Amino acid sequence: MPPACADDTLRFDHFELRPAERVLRVRGEPVSVGSRAFDLLLVLAQRHERLVTKQELLDLVWPGLVVEEHNIATQIGKLRKLLGTSAIATLPGYGYRLTVARPAAASPTAAAASEPAQRPRHNLPDPRTRFIGREAALADLARLLPPTRLLTLTGIGGCGKTRLALQFAHQEIEAFADGVWFIDLAPLQDAARVAHACAAVLGIPEEGDTPLMARLLDHQAPRRALLVLDNCEHVIEGVVALVESLQTAGSQTTILATSREGLGVSGEQIYPVRSLSLPATDDLPSVLGAESARVFVDRARLTVPDFEVDAGNASSLAEICRRLDGIALAIELAAARVPMLSVAEIAARLDDRFRLLTGGSRGLPRHQTLHAAMQWSYEQLSAAEQRMLRQLSVFAGGWTLQAAAEVAQTADEYEALALLTALHDKSLLEVAREVSAGRPRYRMLETVRQYALDRLNECAEGAATRGRHVAHFIAMAEAAEPHVRGPDQDAWMSRFKQEHENLVVALTWCSEGPLDPQAGLRLAAATGYYWGWNSVELGWRLARAALEHDHAAVVTPARAGTLRALARLNEFRGHYEESLSFAQQALVAARQLGEPRALAWSLNAVGSALATLGQVEPALQAQEEALEGARRLGDGVLVFTLLNNIASSKHRAGQLDAAERCYREALGWARRDVGRVGNVVLLDNLIRVLVARGELDQAQKFAIECLPLARHEKVSVDLLDAVVGLASCRGEHALAARFWGASDRQLSAWGYRHEPGELEHLAPFLASSRRALGHAAFEAAEAAGRALEFEQALLELEQWLGRNA
């Protein structure tokens, strides 16, 4: 049960919840709902005015249990069937919000007559600390924002720009009908990724023929939204390009940016964020009234709850505030030492630790003030802690305990844990839990990371540490690669997804740095399957760069594996000639190596590429040769893959009976040896051949079996695609056109292409539906499908399959 469940009945537009009785009534009638679904709805109802994150739902609805995110989606689907598809809104990647209005408490009748306006959706993080002072700044921002499309908060790093921006953004939620969206640019290392970061938050896929910026502009053009772009200074060129493009396109989007400097864009309104106010005197009332002192006291009480300011330490606190210039980050770092030092002792150390603050010119560049604060914090660490901080700076997107131990070369994980704990206790690390496994994951604030990275390079440790980072992720990827097609596929793929940014960084270093080219090839080969289902274009670019960096071009297993990965990625991208070229190179390499499994996979790659080019007979020759080898090896995943591909080739050749026999044999292997994605791929293919043979009830049965396995990813598009022919054959021609429009748009948006064999299969069914509807009606239905949110398309598919079951 969710904690703190109120006994009072919760009433909404057309339903009510009675927590004490655990009853849900929809339009006055009690309905049956499972225990988990009821708990989930109760959590959303109790927090109906805000977004509830996936992690929060997992913690409240499944307390103490390790469950996967798809459990949430399953329960949400059940609730939408009862309450309506629009009752619960999804913010992809973040969480859910109950959108049904509550009656106004003062006037239920009026509420029923006129439903109150819904609050815009947002992804603003809940504040971790109290917001103190800055009332005048909030008033200034409220005055400055309406007339401008770009308001930039400038100031020294650590002065509180982000905290002020978030506080103000929370206040402005009601003013933006299409939401307020927070985009943290701190993790980015490349200015070209700014648009990608925005697209990820706004739910716009990266891949597709249309440039991402153009799709982003189309998405935002009609929307009155506020984008909070945080930490712009290190990717300023990308931010400028985004802002200028939005302005040129006449978008209604407003930008609230935080940066150490103005963006230099025409029409920009700059607002300098000042330091926290300082005590005017050393007397106690003056000290307690200053913003900087109030922040110090508040943060100190996070670790020492009974901390107090009195006449004995007021002057020392005033000194700390003044010497740190009221810079919020510096004040907070000072307060973090209260468990170890008295206020007077902290003040006494400022002379030595912050020379830039005490002995320099008043004209000293302000960015060195933050450097002094960071230097002071850094020097409080032991030598081992300093080294740990430097080593960890090479990670992107966080790291695990094992990764920290290996990259930092600690004696064991216990030493690494002790050092991580020390850094966390000193506010230099953040800790989060992985949703899928409940394991701790660590990350640095970007300011701390940048400081540590400077110290790493200053100590000439950068190359060696990056080498260990690459080695760690090669080992991780090579250990995971044999499992990513197997029964535990989802768990292993989630590990790849968690380390996505680290994999990108590692592959980039391999292609640009002095590392052995074989390192890049090994990592590209081991991650090839992952990239095929996640960011196919990015994966192709990284793998191609790794191959080009291998100037020696000596035949090795890693090179052969990278060639196979590139063949597969190009096939997904619709570059079939390139796919065949890479596959043939991989086959030559595999024959030279003489390794049976590599040979079978390379023959499979050649066969797949030939099939996409319409060369079915030579494709079958390669695939059947590979199948013989796979059977000798007893490799279930490989046998399944080849049977599936052989069946697809036979289907394209018009040999429907033979294709079905191969698919059904492959199904036995799939259910024993292959993961969820492979099962969906096979079932989709089997549906197609059954539809082609007119066995519609059987095809329907497999579509229903496939539906719960196909999540919001490429295989779910394949399922939608597969039932187009089924809908057409059942005479539901408008639905066939609608499903086709939805699947084709989503597949292209994710950077994939329909394979020629799939298009050949669909062509007669689409033609039949077009004839039945007439050209205009068919085009209208297809356009309606293309306009659908993909989640809605999948829901319509589920409902249709249920009606026809």
mmCIF file of C-alpha atoms in Angstrom, residues 388 391-392 394-395 398-410 413 416 420 441-442 468-469 472-473 499 502:
data_model
loop_
_atom_site.group_PDB
_atom_site.id
_atom_site.type_symbol
_atom_site.label_atom_id
_atom_site.label_comp_id
_atom_site.label_asym_id
_atom_site.label_seq_id
_atom_site.Cartn_x
_atom_site.Cartn_y
_atom_site.Cartn_z
ATOM 1 C CA MET A 388 39.527 9.192 -6.284
ATOM 2 C CA GLN A 391 39.786 9.483 -11.448
ATOM 3 C CA LEU A 392 35.987 9.595 -11.325
ATOM 4 C CA VAL A 394 36.259 10.560 -16.674
ATOM 5 C CA PHE A 395 32.780 9.050 -16.280
ATOM 6 C CA GLY A 398 27.434 8.281 -13.686
ATOM 7 C CA TRP A 399 29.062 5.029 -12.632
ATOM 8 C CA THR A 400 28.701 1.965 -10.437
ATOM 9 C CA LEU A 401 30.771 0.822 -7.478
ATOM 10 C CA GLN A 402 32.534 -1.811 -9.594
ATOM 11 C CA ALA A 403 33.383 0.760 -12.268
ATOM 12 C CA ALA A 404 34.801 3.150 -9.672
ATOM 13 C CA ALA A 405 37.002 0.426 -8.181
ATOM 14 C CA GLU A 406 38.399 -0.611 -11.560
ATOM 15 C CA VAL A 407 38.940 2.820 -13.080
ATOM 16 C CA ALA A 408 40.379 4.332 -9.892
ATOM 17 C CA GLN A 409 42.463 1.185 -9.237
ATOM 18 C CA THR A 410 41.478 0.801 -5.592
ATOM 19 C CA GLU A 413 35.386 -2.542 -3.850
ATOM 20 C CA ALA A 416 36.218 2.195 -3.291
ATOM 21 C CA LEU A 420 32.869 7.158 -2.382
ATOM 22 C CA ARG A 441 24.754 4.704 -8.929
ATOM 23 C CA TYR A 442 27.004 7.693 -8.398
ATOM 24 C CA ARG A 468 41.097 2.129 -17.752
ATOM 25 C CA HIS A 469 37.658 3.600 -18.395
ATOM 26 C CA HIS A 472 36.215 -1.391 -18.049
ATOM 27 C CA PHE A 473 33.488 -0.831 -20.609
ATOM 28 C CA GLU A 499 25.914 3.113 -19.531
ATOM 29 C CA ASN A 502 29.878 6.122 -21.009
#
